[in-house]
Coordinates of C-alpha atoms in Angstrom, one line a residue:
M1 CA 0.0 -0.1 -0.1
K2 CA 1.6 3.2 -1.2
L3 CA 0.8 6.3 1.2
L4 CA 1.6 9.9 1.5
R5 CA 3.4 10.4 4.7
L6 CA 4.2 14.0 5.7
P7 CA 7.5 14.6 7.8
G8 CA 7.0 13.3 11.3
V9 CA 3.9 11.2 10.7
Y10 CA 4.1 7.7 12.2
R11 CA 5.3 5.2 9.5
P12 CA 3.2 1.9 9.3
Q13 CA 5.1 -0.8 10.8
A14 CA 5.0 -4.0 12.9
D15 CA 2.3 -2.8 15.3
T16 CA 0.2 -1.5 12.3
W17 CA 0.5 -4.8 10.4
L18 CA -0.2 -6.9 13.6
L19 CA -3.4 -4.9 14.2
M20 CA -4.4 -5.0 10.5
R21 CA -4.0 -8.8 10.5
A22 CA -6.2 -9.0 13.6
M23 CA -8.8 -6.8 12.0
R24 CA -8.9 -9.0 8.9
E25 CA -9.2 -12.2 11.0
A26 CA -12.0 -10.7 13.1
R27 CA -13.9 -10.1 9.7
L28 CA -15.7 -6.7 10.0
P29 CA -19.5 -7.0 9.8
A30 CA -20.7 -5.8 6.6
G31 CA -21.6 -2.2 6.6
A32 CA -19.7 -1.6 9.9
R33 CA -19.3 1.9 11.1
V34 CA -15.6 2.2 12.3
L35 CA -13.6 4.5 14.4
E36 CA -9.9 4.6 14.0
V37 CA -7.9 6.2 16.9
C38 CA -4.3 7.6 16.2
T39 CA -4.7 6.9 12.4
G40 CA -1.3 8.3 11.3
T41 CA -1.2 7.8 7.5
G42 CA -4.8 6.2 7.5
A43 CA -3.5 2.8 6.5
L44 CA -6.0 0.9 8.8
A45 CA -8.8 3.3 7.9
I46 CA -8.2 2.4 4.2
A47 CA -8.0 -1.3 5.1
A48 CA -11.2 -1.1 7.0
V49 CA -13.2 0.4 4.0
R50 CA -11.7 -2.3 1.7
G51 CA -12.7 -5.0 4.3
G52 CA -16.3 -4.0 4.2
A53 CA -16.8 -1.0 6.6
S54 CA -19.5 1.4 5.2
S55 CA -17.8 4.4 6.8
V56 CA -14.7 5.2 8.9
T57 CA -14.1 8.1 11.3
A58 CA -10.3 8.5 11.7
V59 CA -8.7 10.7 14.4
D60 CA -5.2 12.0 15.1
R61 CA -3.9 14.8 17.1
Y62 CA -0.9 15.4 15.0
L63 CA -2.1 17.7 12.1
P64 CA 0.3 16.5 9.6
A65 CA -1.1 13.0 10.1
V66 CA -4.5 14.3 9.7
L67 CA -3.6 15.9 6.3
S68 CA -1.8 12.6 5.2
A69 CA -4.7 10.5 6.0
R70 CA -7.2 12.8 4.4
F71 CA -5.1 12.8 1.1
N72 CA -4.7 9.0 1.1
A73 CA -8.4 8.3 1.6
R74 CA -9.6 11.1 -0.8
V75 CA -7.0 10.1 -3.7
R76 CA -8.7 6.5 -3.4
G77 CA -12.2 7.8 -3.2
L78 CA -12.9 6.1 0.1
P79 CA -15.6 7.2 2.7
V80 CA -13.1 8.1 5.4
E81 CA -13.6 11.3 7.6
V82 CA -10.4 12.2 9.1
R83 CA -10.6 14.6 12.2
H84 CA -8.0 16.5 14.2
G85 CA -8.5 15.6 17.9
D86 CA -7.9 13.0 20.6
L87 CA -9.7 10.9 23.2
S88 CA -10.0 13.8 25.6
Q89 CA -12.6 15.3 23.2
T90 CA -16.0 14.0 22.4
I91 CA -16.1 12.1 19.2
G92 CA -19.1 12.6 17.1
G93 CA -20.7 9.6 15.7
A94 CA -20.3 7.3 18.6
P95 CA -21.1 4.6 19.3
F96 CA -19.3 2.6 16.7
D97 CA -19.5 -1.0 15.5
V98 CA -15.6 -1.4 15.4
V99 CA -12.8 0.7 17.2
L100 CA -9.3 0.3 16.1
A101 CA -6.5 1.7 18.1
N102 CA -2.8 2.0 17.9
P103 CA -2.2 4.6 20.5
P104 CA 1.1 6.0 21.8
Y105 CA 2.5 3.5 24.3
V106 CA 6.4 4.0 24.6
P107 CA 7.3 4.9 28.2
C108 CA 9.2 8.1 28.3
E109 CA 11.3 9.9 31.0
S110 CA 10.4 13.4 30.1
T111 CA 7.3 15.0 31.9
E112 CA 6.8 17.6 29.1
D113 CA 3.9 17.1 26.7
P114 CA 5.4 15.8 23.5
D115 CA 5.3 17.6 20.2
G116 CA 6.0 16.7 16.5
A117 CA 6.7 13.1 15.8
A118 CA 6.9 12.1 19.5
L119 CA 3.1 12.6 19.7
A120 CA 2.9 9.2 17.9
W121 CA 4.7 7.3 20.7
D122 CA 5.5 9.2 24.0
A123 CA 3.0 7.9 26.6
G124 CA 4.2 8.9 30.1
A125 CA 6.6 7.1 32.4
D126 CA 4.7 3.7 32.3
G127 CA 3.4 4.1 28.7
R128 CA -0.2 4.1 29.7
K129 CA -1.1 7.6 29.4
H130 CA -3.4 7.1 26.4
L131 CA -4.1 3.4 27.1
D132 CA -5.8 4.2 30.3
C133 CA -8.0 6.8 28.7
L134 CA -8.9 4.4 26.0
C135 CA -9.8 1.6 28.3
T136 CA -12.0 4.0 30.3
R137 CA -13.9 5.2 27.2
A138 CA -14.0 1.8 25.3
H139 CA -17.5 0.8 26.5
D140 CA -19.1 4.0 25.5
L141 CA -17.5 4.2 22.1
L142 CA -18.9 0.7 21.2
A143 CA -22.4 -0.1 20.0
P144 CA -24.0 -3.2 21.5
D145 CA -22.1 -6.3 19.8
G146 CA -19.3 -3.9 18.9
T147 CA -15.7 -4.8 18.9
M148 CA -12.4 -3.0 19.9
L149 CA -9.1 -4.0 18.6
L150 CA -6.1 -2.5 20.5
V151 CA -2.4 -2.9 19.9
H152 CA 0.3 -2.1 22.4
S153 CA 3.7 -3.3 23.9
S154 CA 3.8 -5.8 26.7
L155 CA 6.0 -3.2 28.5
C156 CA 2.8 -1.3 29.3
G157 CA 1.1 -4.2 31.0
I158 CA -1.1 -6.6 29.0
R159 CA -2.9 -7.9 32.2
R160 CA -3.5 -4.2 33.3
T161 CA -5.3 -3.5 29.9
V162 CA -7.3 -6.7 29.8
E163 CA -8.6 -6.3 33.5
S164 CA -9.4 -2.6 32.9
L165 CA -11.5 -3.4 29.8
R166 CA -13.2 -6.3 31.6
D167 CA -14.0 -4.0 34.6
S168 CA -15.9 -1.7 32.2
G169 CA -18.1 -4.6 31.2
L170 CA -16.2 -5.8 27.9
K171 CA -15.4 -9.4 27.1
T172 CA -11.8 -9.3 26.6
S173 CA -8.9 -11.5 25.2
V174 CA -5.5 -11.3 23.5
V175 CA -5.9 -12.4 20.0
A176 CA -2.5 -11.8 18.5
R177 CA 1.1 -11.6 19.6
A178 CA 4.5 -10.9 17.9
I179 CA 8.1 -10.5 19.2
E180 CA 9.8 -7.6 17.7
P181 CA 13.4 -6.0 18.0
F182 CA 13.5 -2.5 19.5
G183 CA 13.3 0.1 16.9
P184 CA 15.2 3.5 17.1
V185 CA 13.0 5.1 19.8
M186 CA 13.2 2.2 22.1
R187 CA 16.9 1.7 21.7
G188 CA 17.4 5.5 22.6
R189 CA 15.6 4.8 25.9
I190 CA 17.2 1.5 27.0
D191 CA 19.0 3.2 30.0
F192 CA 15.7 4.6 31.3
L193 CA 13.9 1.4 30.6
E194 CA 16.4 -0.7 32.3
R195 CA 16.7 1.7 35.3
T196 CA 13.0 1.6 35.9
G197 CA 12.7 -2.1 35.5
L198 CA 10.4 -1.9 32.5
I199 CA 12.9 -4.2 30.7
A200 CA 15.5 -6.8 31.9
P201 CA 19.2 -5.9 31.6
G202 CA 20.3 -6.6 28.0
Q203 CA 16.8 -7.0 26.7
R204 CA 16.4 -5.7 23.2
H205 CA 13.0 -6.9 22.1
E206 CA 9.4 -6.5 23.1
E207 CA 6.2 -8.4 22.6
L208 CA 3.4 -6.7 20.9
V209 CA -0.1 -7.7 21.4
V210 CA -3.6 -7.1 20.1
I211 CA -6.4 -7.1 22.6
R212 CA -9.9 -7.6 21.6
A213 CA -12.9 -6.3 23.7
D214 CA -16.4 -7.0 22.7
R215 CA -19.5 -5.2 24.2
T216 CA -21.9 -8.2 24.4
E217 CA -24.8 -6.8 26.4
R218 CA -27.9 -5.4 24.9

């Protein structure tokens, strides 16, 4: 898939492809209304339409990502609405049949709000700044029988995500896993990650997981 990617926009990579595979295996219901959180280039939004979604709302807080995703959807003539914003704001159109999320999840030492490209990965000292918000809002974002697919690193706590989603009333399980070597961002934080116990000494890989959460009640 050839995509326009403005400078600083998150490049689709291992977590993107793992989430895309999980989405395809989940088989979107025909005509599903989809929300994609942290869309980046819009790769998943485009794949969702091609997988049978009737419409996709894609959201990103980094303006160059919004512009990239809008171009990539429009040049293909696909029904994707791309909005500039994040989960701290009300997302019009909720609830959705499917929510796809690849939020920032990389632990960072800085307490400053990130800007530029770092918006795509910096997520606080434990990597859960955006994950916790997403878990809290998941139930209300989903229509009855709706499904969320969420990807993140095991460094952020798989059990914590699963339990948080279950506590909100969603049926939850891990549906995909992959071991990946550290990329440039993680390699640049090895001292911090080892010092805080987020990785073992000498560890240079992480496990990515896709967590599925279903709203089953009527």
